[in-house]
Tab-separated table of C-alpha atoms in Angstrom:
chain	number	residue	atom	x	y	z
H	17	MET	CA	123.817	286.491	128.617
H	18	TYR	CA	121.289	289.307	129.032
H	19	SER	CA	119.314	288.115	126.006
H	20	ALA	CA	118.053	285.284	128.208
H	21	ARG	CA	117.211	287.688	131.023
H	22	LEU	CA	115.805	290.593	129.011
H	23	PRO	CA	112.518	290.954	130.954
H	24	GLN	CA	114.466	291.127	134.234
H	25	LEU	CA	116.851	293.718	132.759
H	26	LEU	CA	114.058	295.933	131.415
H	27	GLU	CA	112.178	295.832	134.715
H	28	TRP	CA	115.356	296.759	136.604
H	29	LEU	CA	116.137	299.667	134.261
H	30	CYS	CA	112.674	301.117	134.924
H	31	GLU	CA	113.178	301.093	138.692
H	32	THR	CA	114.712	303.995	140.626
H	33	PRO	CA	117.935	303.459	142.604
H	34	ARG	CA	116.886	304.529	146.103
H	35	ILE	CA	120.222	305.272	147.794
H	36	THR	CA	121.889	308.653	147.184
H	37	THR	CA	125.694	308.848	147.348
H	38	TYR	CA	128.057	311.781	147.834
H	39	ARG	CA	131.824	311.536	147.406
H	40	VAL	CA	133.622	313.598	150.025
H	41	ASN	CA	136.640	315.674	148.981
H	42	THR	CA	139.025	314.504	151.689
H	43	LEU	CA	141.546	317.175	150.681
H	44	ARG	CA	139.133	319.762	152.108
H	45	THR	CA	137.220	318.053	154.895
H	46	SER	CA	136.820	314.758	156.719
H	47	VAL	CA	134.080	312.238	155.997
H	48	ALA	CA	132.942	312.477	159.637
H	49	ALA	CA	132.648	316.269	159.448
H	50	TYR	CA	130.702	316.179	156.185
H	51	LYS	CA	128.412	313.439	157.516
H	52	SER	CA	127.575	315.573	160.561
H	53	GLU	CA	126.953	318.605	158.339
H	54	LEU	CA	124.698	316.588	156.047
H	55	GLU	CA	122.733	315.119	158.959
H	56	ALA	CA	122.133	318.617	160.334
H	57	LYS	CA	120.994	319.861	156.912
H	58	LEU	CA	118.585	316.949	156.467
H	59	LYS	CA	117.163	317.471	159.935
H	60	SER	CA	116.578	321.156	159.217
H	61	LEU	CA	114.807	320.305	155.953
H	62	LEU	CA	112.861	317.197	156.957
H	63	GLY	CA	112.716	317.273	160.737
H	64	SER	CA	111.803	313.942	162.291
H	65	GLN	CA	111.433	312.450	158.795
H	66	ALA	CA	115.130	312.960	158.022
H	67	PRO	CA	116.580	309.763	156.494
H	68	LYS	CA	119.551	307.824	157.827
H	69	VAL	CA	123.019	308.928	156.716
H	70	PHE	CA	125.685	306.234	156.624
H	71	GLY	CA	129.092	305.353	155.208
H	72	MET	CA	130.689	302.280	153.630
H	73	SER	CA	133.931	300.814	154.918
H	74	GLU	CA	134.679	299.515	151.402
H	75	LEU	CA	134.531	303.085	150.005
H	76	PRO	CA	135.639	305.289	152.894
H	77	GLU	CA	135.223	308.563	150.979
H	78	ILE	CA	131.473	308.227	150.415
H	79	VAL	CA	128.439	309.211	152.437
H	80	CYS	CA	125.082	307.605	151.623
H	81	ILE	CA	121.543	308.871	152.206
H	82	ALA	CA	118.938	306.174	152.799
H	83	PRO	CA	115.465	306.408	151.222
H	84	LEU	CA	112.469	307.637	153.156
H	85	PRO	CA	110.036	305.068	154.550
H	86	SER	CA	107.770	303.716	151.827
H	87	SER	CA	104.313	305.266	151.679
H	88	GLU	CA	101.602	305.278	149.063
H	89	GLU	CA	101.406	308.539	147.138
H	90	ILE	CA	97.781	309.539	146.563
H	91	ILE	CA	96.998	312.023	143.803
H	92	ASP	CA	95.241	315.055	145.274
H	93	ALA	CA	92.404	315.834	142.858
H	94	LYS	CA	92.273	319.461	144.041
H	95	LEU	CA	95.780	320.277	142.749
H	96	LYS	CA	96.599	321.525	139.270
H	97	HIS	CA	98.775	319.418	136.975
H	98	LEU	CA	102.307	320.147	135.787
H	99	ILE	CA	103.970	318.085	133.041
H	100	VAL	CA	107.694	317.382	132.629
H	101	ASP	CA	109.672	315.420	130.060
H	102	THR	CA	110.974	311.931	130.838
H	103	SER	CA	114.563	313.083	131.333
H	104	CYS	CA	113.478	315.581	133.962
H	105	GLY	CA	111.116	313.004	135.449
H	106	ALA	CA	113.908	310.471	135.894
H	107	ALA	CA	116.051	313.067	137.663
H	108	LEU	CA	113.334	314.088	140.111
H	109	LEU	CA	112.696	310.431	141.009
H	110	ARG	CA	116.320	310.411	142.168
H	111	GLY	CA	115.772	313.439	144.382
H	112	ALA	CA	116.167	316.396	142.016
H	113	HIS	CA	114.000	319.489	141.795
H	114	ILE	CA	112.541	320.623	138.466
H	115	TYR	CA	114.543	323.154	136.469
H	116	ALA	CA	112.828	325.526	134.074
H	117	PRO	CA	113.755	323.805	130.769
H	118	GLY	CA	112.114	320.562	131.953
H	119	VAL	CA	108.623	322.052	132.429
H	120	LEU	CA	106.502	321.175	129.404
H	121	ALA	CA	103.070	322.281	130.612
H	122	MET	CA	101.697	324.425	133.431
H	123	GLU	CA	98.008	325.237	133.778
H	124	THR	CA	96.914	328.854	133.434
H	125	GLY	CA	96.470	330.547	136.809
H	126	THR	CA	99.107	328.496	138.631
H	127	GLN	CA	100.534	330.737	141.348
H	128	ILE	CA	103.910	331.037	143.065
H	129	HIS	CA	104.180	328.614	146.039
H	130	GLU	CA	101.113	326.693	144.879
H	131	LEU	CA	101.346	322.910	145.221
H	132	VAL	CA	100.917	320.929	141.988
H	133	ASN	CA	100.728	317.299	140.938
H	134	VAL	CA	103.752	316.509	138.768
H	135	PHE	CA	103.454	314.059	135.868
H	136	ALA	CA	105.899	312.830	133.211
H	137	ASP	CA	104.815	312.702	129.572
H	138	LEU	CA	105.935	309.203	128.587
H	139	LYS	CA	105.381	309.521	124.837
H	140	GLY	CA	106.713	313.036	124.299
H	141	LYS	CA	103.435	314.305	122.838
H	142	CYS	CA	102.832	317.232	125.195
H	143	LYS	CA	103.714	320.528	123.514
H	144	ARG	CA	105.937	322.872	125.480
H	145	GLY	CA	103.938	325.802	126.847
H	146	THR	CA	100.590	323.980	127.016
H	147	ALA	CA	98.296	326.071	129.228
H	148	THR	CA	95.367	323.684	129.727
H	149	ARG	CA	95.394	320.426	131.651
H	150	TYR	CA	97.191	317.826	129.572
H	151	GLU	CA	94.948	314.782	129.499
H	152	SER	CA	96.607	311.540	128.480
H	153	THR	CA	96.661	307.885	129.482
H	154	GLU	CA	100.407	307.988	128.787
H	155	LYS	CA	101.466	310.280	131.607
H	156	VAL	CA	102.639	308.986	134.974
H	157	PHE	CA	102.345	310.614	138.404
H	158	LEU	CA	105.732	311.397	140.012
H	159	GLY	CA	104.954	313.435	143.110
H	160	VAL	CA	103.968	316.845	144.460
H	161	GLY	CA	105.947	320.038	143.962
H	162	LYS	CA	105.835	323.701	145.009
H	163	VAL	CA	105.840	326.228	142.146
H	164	LEU	CA	108.694	328.778	142.164
H	165	MET	CA	108.215	330.212	138.639
H	166	GLN	CA	105.055	331.238	136.816
H	167	ARG	CA	104.092	330.701	133.208
H	168	TYR	CA	105.289	334.110	131.983
H	169	GLN	CA	108.747	333.333	133.340
H	170	LEU	CA	108.901	329.920	131.685
H	171	TYR	CA	107.442	330.609	128.269
H	172	ASN	CA	108.199	334.248	127.412
H	173	ASN	CA	109.816	333.849	124.000
H	174	ASP	CA	110.882	337.503	123.859
H	175	LYS	CA	113.502	336.955	126.550
H	176	GLN	CA	116.327	334.567	127.247
H	177	PRO	CA	115.075	331.096	128.295
H	178	SER	CA	114.558	330.863	132.039
H	179	THR	CA	117.014	328.900	134.132
H	180	GLY	CA	117.028	327.774	137.735
H	181	ILE	CA	114.594	325.755	139.798
H	182	ALA	CA	110.997	326.167	138.604
H	183	VAL	CA	109.399	323.647	140.978
H	184	SER	CA	110.696	322.480	144.343
H	185	MET	CA	109.673	318.858	144.821
H	186	GLN	CA	108.047	318.173	148.174
H	187	THR	CA	107.508	314.427	147.757
H	188	ASN	CA	108.043	311.828	145.059
H	189	VAL	CA	106.820	308.285	144.494
H	190	SER	CA	110.322	306.743	144.614
H	191	GLY	CA	110.983	307.539	148.276
H	192	VAL	CA	114.308	309.187	147.452
H	193	PRO	CA	114.530	312.391	149.538
H	194	ALA	CA	113.750	315.431	147.369
H	195	LEU	CA	116.888	317.362	148.270
H	196	GLY	CA	118.130	318.569	144.911
H	197	ASP	CA	121.870	318.494	144.287
H	198	LEU	CA	123.771	319.325	147.488
H	199	SER	CA	127.152	319.190	145.739
H	200	SER	CA	129.775	321.660	146.920
H	201	SER	CA	133.548	321.921	147.002
H	202	ASP	CA	133.393	319.553	149.980
H	203	ALA	CA	131.381	316.750	148.370
H	204	LEU	CA	129.987	315.720	145.002
H	205	LEU	CA	126.785	313.868	144.127
H	206	GLN	CA	127.988	310.805	142.214
H	207	ASN	CA	126.818	307.279	141.414
H	208	LEU	CA	128.572	304.579	143.421
H	209	PRO	CA	129.983	302.616	140.418
H	210	SER	CA	131.694	305.771	139.136
H	211	ILE	CA	133.387	306.148	142.509
H	212	ALA	CA	134.325	302.449	142.555
H	213	CYS	CA	135.797	302.814	139.058
H	214	VAL	CA	138.505	305.215	140.255
H	215	ARG	CA	139.210	303.016	143.278
H	216	VAL	CA	139.862	300.167	140.824
H	217	LEU	CA	142.319	302.432	138.960
H	218	ALA	CA	144.074	302.960	142.338
H	219	PRO	CA	146.029	306.136	141.500
H	220	GLN	CA	149.074	306.867	143.670
H	221	PRO	CA	150.704	310.172	144.665
H	222	GLY	CA	153.411	311.267	142.243
H	223	GLU	CA	152.160	309.260	139.257
H	224	ARG	CA	151.329	310.529	135.783
H	225	ILE	CA	147.770	309.574	134.869
H	226	LEU	CA	145.618	310.077	131.775
H	227	ASP	CA	141.830	310.461	131.872
H	228	MET	CA	141.020	310.000	128.184
H	229	CYS	CA	137.344	311.067	128.172
H	230	ALA	CA	137.270	313.292	131.224
H	231	ALA	CA	134.103	315.418	131.068
H	232	PRO	CA	132.273	316.222	133.297
H	233	GLY	CA	135.364	315.814	135.484
H	234	ASN	CA	133.932	313.865	138.419
H	235	LYS	CA	136.328	310.932	138.047
H	236	THR	CA	139.178	313.324	137.242
H	237	THR	CA	138.855	315.111	140.570
H	238	HIS	CA	138.519	311.795	142.411
H	239	ILE	CA	141.818	310.667	140.856
H	240	ALA	CA	143.460	313.883	142.059
H	241	GLU	CA	142.073	313.421	145.571
H	242	LEU	CA	143.379	309.856	145.861
H	243	MET	CA	146.770	311.173	144.691
H	244	THR	CA	146.582	313.843	147.435
H	245	ASN	CA	146.971	316.387	144.611
H	246	GLU	CA	150.550	315.184	144.026
H	247	GLY	CA	151.659	314.130	140.556
H	248	CYS	CA	150.019	314.903	137.230
H	249	VAL	CA	146.547	314.127	135.880
H	250	ILE	CA	146.007	314.868	132.198
H	251	ALA	CA	142.299	315.281	131.398
H	252	LEU	CA	141.271	315.149	127.741
H	253	ASP	CA	137.893	315.728	126.110
H	254	ASN	CA	137.099	316.537	122.500
H	255	SER	CA	134.396	319.094	123.388
H	256	ALA	CA	135.470	322.654	124.162
H	257	SER	CA	132.158	323.375	125.890
H	258	ARG	CA	132.493	320.328	128.145
H	259	VAL	CA	136.077	321.190	129.078
H	260	HIS	CA	134.984	324.762	129.823
H	261	ALA	CA	132.181	323.453	132.060
H	262	MET	CA	134.719	321.318	133.964
H	263	GLN	CA	136.908	324.237	134.941
H	264	SER	CA	134.962	325.235	138.060
H	265	LYS	CA	135.503	321.709	139.441
H	266	LEU	CA	139.186	321.615	138.590
H	267	VAL	CA	140.266	325.016	139.893
H	268	ASN	CA	141.378	323.756	143.319
H	269	TYR	CA	143.497	320.882	141.963
H	270	SER	CA	147.003	321.941	140.964
H	271	CYS	CA	147.840	318.480	139.613
H	272	ILE	CA	145.136	318.476	136.892
H	273	GLU	CA	145.812	319.738	133.358
H	274	ALA	CA	142.754	319.804	131.078
H	275	HIS	CA	142.965	319.941	127.278
H	276	VAL	CA	140.438	320.061	124.457
H	277	PHE	CA	141.682	317.138	122.400
H	278	ASP	CA	140.368	314.091	120.553
H	279	SER	CA	141.725	311.052	122.399
H	280	THR	CA	141.472	308.906	119.262
H	281	ARG	CA	144.627	310.858	118.240
H	282	ALA	CA	146.271	310.966	121.698
H	283	HIS	CA	149.302	308.820	120.754
H	284	ASP	CA	152.082	310.138	118.542
H	285	VAL	CA	155.084	307.858	118.133
H	286	THR	CA	157.292	310.874	117.391
H	287	ALA	CA	156.305	312.801	120.537
H	288	SER	CA	158.252	312.768	123.781
H	289	SER	CA	156.983	310.661	126.693
H	290	SER	CA	157.451	313.748	128.894
H	291	SER	CA	155.372	316.042	126.669
H	292	SER	CA	152.918	318.227	128.598
H	293	GLN	CA	150.662	318.786	125.593
H	294	PRO	CA	148.720	316.235	123.523
H	295	PRO	CA	149.446	314.176	121.547
H	296	PHE	CA	151.769	312.171	123.761
H	297	GLY	CA	154.640	309.791	123.121
H	298	SER	CA	154.784	306.096	123.898
H	299	HIS	CA	154.992	305.018	127.559
H	300	SER	CA	153.850	308.428	128.844
H	301	PHE	CA	151.523	307.310	131.660
H	302	ASP	CA	151.571	305.092	134.742
H	303	ARG	CA	147.790	304.622	134.686
H	304	ILE	CA	145.053	305.377	132.178
H	305	LEU	CA	141.301	305.656	132.725
H	306	LEU	CA	139.268	304.984	129.606
H	307	ASP	CA	135.715	305.789	130.689
H	308	ALA	CA	134.525	305.403	127.148
H	309	PRO	CA	131.675	307.084	125.258
H	310	CYS	CA	128.850	304.554	125.238
H	311	SER	CA	125.141	304.051	124.647
H	312	GLY	CA	124.363	305.011	128.272
H	313	LEU	CA	121.786	302.261	128.600
H	314	GLY	CA	122.655	301.674	132.250
H	315	ASN	CA	121.061	304.915	133.410
H	316	ARG	CA	118.138	304.408	135.796
H	317	PRO	CA	115.263	304.967	135.974
H	318	GLN	CA	114.274	304.912	132.311
H	319	LEU	CA	110.731	306.233	132.085
H	320	ALA	CA	110.414	305.762	128.350
H	321	CYS	CA	111.939	303.487	125.777
H	322	HIS	CA	113.845	305.744	123.397
H	323	ILE	CA	114.949	303.192	120.819
H	324	LYS	CA	118.361	304.150	119.502
H	325	GLN	CA	119.016	303.519	115.849
H	326	LEU	CA	120.906	300.278	115.298
H	327	LYS	CA	123.553	302.157	113.334
H	328	LEU	CA	124.170	304.448	116.335
H	329	LEU	CA	124.388	301.533	118.775
H	330	GLN	CA	126.850	299.769	116.490
H	331	SER	CA	129.044	302.879	116.327
H	332	TYR	CA	130.015	302.779	120.006
H	333	PRO	CA	132.195	299.635	119.936
H	334	ASN	CA	134.070	301.138	117.008
H	335	ILE	CA	134.968	304.326	118.880
H	336	GLN	CA	135.754	302.294	122.009
H	337	ARG	CA	138.245	300.158	120.059
H	338	ARG	CA	139.855	303.235	118.520
H	339	LEU	CA	140.341	304.769	121.972
H	340	PHE	CA	141.699	301.480	123.323
H	341	ALA	CA	144.232	301.314	120.488
H	342	GLN	CA	145.515	304.752	121.513
H	343	ALA	CA	145.659	303.918	125.223
H	344	VAL	CA	147.826	300.797	125.004
H	345	PRO	CA	150.993	302.372	123.542
H	346	LEU	CA	150.632	305.363	125.885
H	347	LEU	CA	150.821	303.061	128.921
H	348	ARG	CA	154.189	302.274	130.472
H	349	PRO	CA	155.172	298.606	130.962
H	350	GLY	CA	153.746	297.568	134.319
H	351	GLY	CA	151.104	300.279	134.036
H	352	VAL	CA	147.367	299.916	134.634
H	353	LEU	CA	144.484	300.587	132.239
H	354	VAL	CA	140.886	300.688	133.480
H	355	TYR	CA	138.094	300.468	130.914
H	356	SER	CA	134.579	301.430	131.996
H	357	THR	CA	131.155	302.182	130.540
H	358	CYS	CA	127.765	303.184	131.939
H	359	THR	CA	125.867	300.758	129.737
H	360	VAL	CA	124.602	297.162	129.861
H	361	THR	CA	125.232	295.947	126.305
H	362	GLU	CA	127.661	293.042	125.983
H	363	ALA	CA	129.021	294.505	122.724
H	364	GLU	CA	130.368	297.512	124.665
H	365	CYS	CA	131.498	295.567	127.736
H	366	GLU	CA	132.601	291.907	127.697
H	367	GLU	CA	133.088	291.834	123.916
H	368	ILE	CA	135.440	294.831	124.060
H	369	VAL	CA	137.468	293.064	126.763
H	370	ALA	CA	137.684	289.879	124.687
H	371	TRP	CA	138.729	291.889	121.615
H	372	ALA	CA	141.401	293.790	123.579
H	373	LEU	CA	142.976	290.588	124.904
H	374	ARG	CA	143.174	289.179	121.355
H	375	LYS	CA	144.461	292.420	119.847
H	376	PHE	CA	147.026	293.358	122.501
H	377	PRO	CA	149.022	290.390	123.844
H	378	GLN	CA	150.959	292.823	126.037
H	379	LEU	CA	147.839	293.274	128.160
H	380	SER	CA	146.800	290.976	130.984
H	381	LEU	CA	143.347	291.077	132.540
H	382	VAL	CA	143.597	291.524	136.322
H	383	ASP	CA	141.058	291.584	139.124
H	384	ALA	CA	138.966	294.776	139.157
H	385	THR	CA	139.195	295.248	142.910
H	386	PRO	CA	137.776	296.491	145.188
H	387	LYS	CA	134.714	294.480	144.236
H	388	PHE	CA	131.177	295.791	144.652
H	389	GLY	CA	129.238	294.497	141.663
H	390	ALA	CA	128.764	291.097	140.036
H	391	PRO	CA	131.156	289.220	137.713
H	392	GLY	CA	131.017	289.783	133.971
H	393	LEU	CA	128.515	287.896	131.824
H	394	PRO	CA	129.548	284.656	130.076
H	395	ASN	CA	131.127	285.439	126.716
H	396	PRO	CA	132.543	283.161	123.987
H	397	GLY	CA	135.776	285.178	123.973
H	398	LEU	CA	136.369	284.908	127.735
H	399	ASP	CA	136.711	281.923	130.004
H	400	ALA	CA	134.992	281.714	133.388
H	401	SER	CA	138.150	282.702	135.275
H	402	GLN	CA	138.368	285.927	133.243
H	403	CYS	CA	134.690	286.822	133.706
H	404	VAL	CA	135.183	286.684	137.471
H	405	LEU	CA	137.855	289.409	137.178
H	406	LEU	CA	135.344	291.846	135.645
H	407	GLN	CA	132.840	293.950	137.538
H	408	ARG	CA	129.305	294.532	136.279
H	409	PHE	CA	126.419	296.377	137.903
H	410	GLY	CA	123.084	295.094	136.661
H	411	PRO	CA	119.843	293.429	137.766
H	412	ASN	CA	121.574	290.316	139.147
H	413	LYS	CA	122.084	291.972	142.549
H	414	GLU	CA	122.202	288.618	144.317
H	415	GLU	CA	125.653	288.172	142.709
H	416	TYR	CA	127.028	291.529	143.924
H	417	ALA	CA	130.167	291.381	146.057
H	418	VAL	CA	128.561	293.952	148.398
H	419	GLN	CA	124.936	293.147	149.137
H	420	ASP	CA	122.015	295.608	149.158
H	421	LEU	CA	123.535	297.928	146.560
H	422	ASP	CA	120.945	299.612	144.358
H	423	THR	CA	122.603	301.665	141.668
H	424	VAL	CA	122.925	302.284	137.927
H	425	GLY	CA	124.181	299.946	135.213
H	426	PHE	CA	127.962	300.065	134.892
H	427	PHE	CA	130.924	297.939	133.768
H	428	ILE	CA	134.581	297.925	134.875
H	429	ALA	CA	137.581	295.990	133.532
H	430	LYS	CA	141.207	296.344	134.656
H	431	PHE	CA	144.282	295.516	132.580
H	432	LYS	CA	147.995	295.500	133.314
H	433	LYS	CA	150.638	296.015	130.636
H	434	ILE	CA	153.000	293.110	131.148
H	435	ALA	CA	155.352	293.634	128.218
H	436	ASN	CA	156.584	296.282	125.830
H	437	ILE	CA	155.475	295.019	122.425
């Protein structure tokens, strides 16, 4: 259990995953063509320092960008300081640039194209708009950036808040290339476990598939691509704004139907199994992806410890069980249900699996292949043979099925409906 390995877990969560992954849309281009395009782009940006670009035979649709060679970042005392929040800081350590809302403090007199030292405010005490150098022992150096927006653009309260890139990162201490998000209709920046999750679901052309908690739509589009855009993918999310934001990703997929709907009410015993609108009748879907709302404690790096209230943490298993209870009757006999989270808590991972097997005897736990991560953690409700069927991404990288992976915390379980009860 992680309680016995808590120091190892906390240290791992504070570290930055150093490999960047893009999922290629193979309906639009080939992996080889995108790889060549990406290599050319990196060479134009970084010249002889361009990192290696490589693929993975186990996930043929992805292209990976290796980290830059390790080098010690020295703070240049001549440069002004710029302060960002910890959320922004975590993103730039993974290769992002700094967008306007993330800039907490910029010194007066900072000019366009000026280089600045970038720091993260670990305790959240820096006031937005601070014009003098923010002195604190609780800020951490992240790298050097080039200023693209001045103070009057960032903090003019008489106008709409500024958007766009405020600082273009030139270097960072993590070694992840500072490229920003190169996502396009040809490829999408995505964490490897999220890509593996859809491979475990194994959607097939012509099937009817439900994505119960679909926003932001990355897994939804991957499902459609593996189905070669043939069949039907129903994408549900209870937030109108999130569904609206998904639309630009979904526009080129004729098989995807997105609805604003609360998936805790997705099953209606009186509805037809062929209904095109939620709620849906029993046995409506061949496969279901339940990428459940969770505490998100697998995100890396975590620059600050934002302790979530115990009541909030305890609420996630409840909503996860409610969603599970809707998914099971919606699944056809012989159908597949994949449950996933981007967290590391056992209450939201192994304990949900153990509960589901007790609650729904019509479900059988099957191997979550293809395997990349480690087995599930020991749990009183699961025997050793069941834990091996699970897939967990955490600090125990020596147990990963594919070595040298460095990614975020994630959990995957796969069930098959073996009877109609």
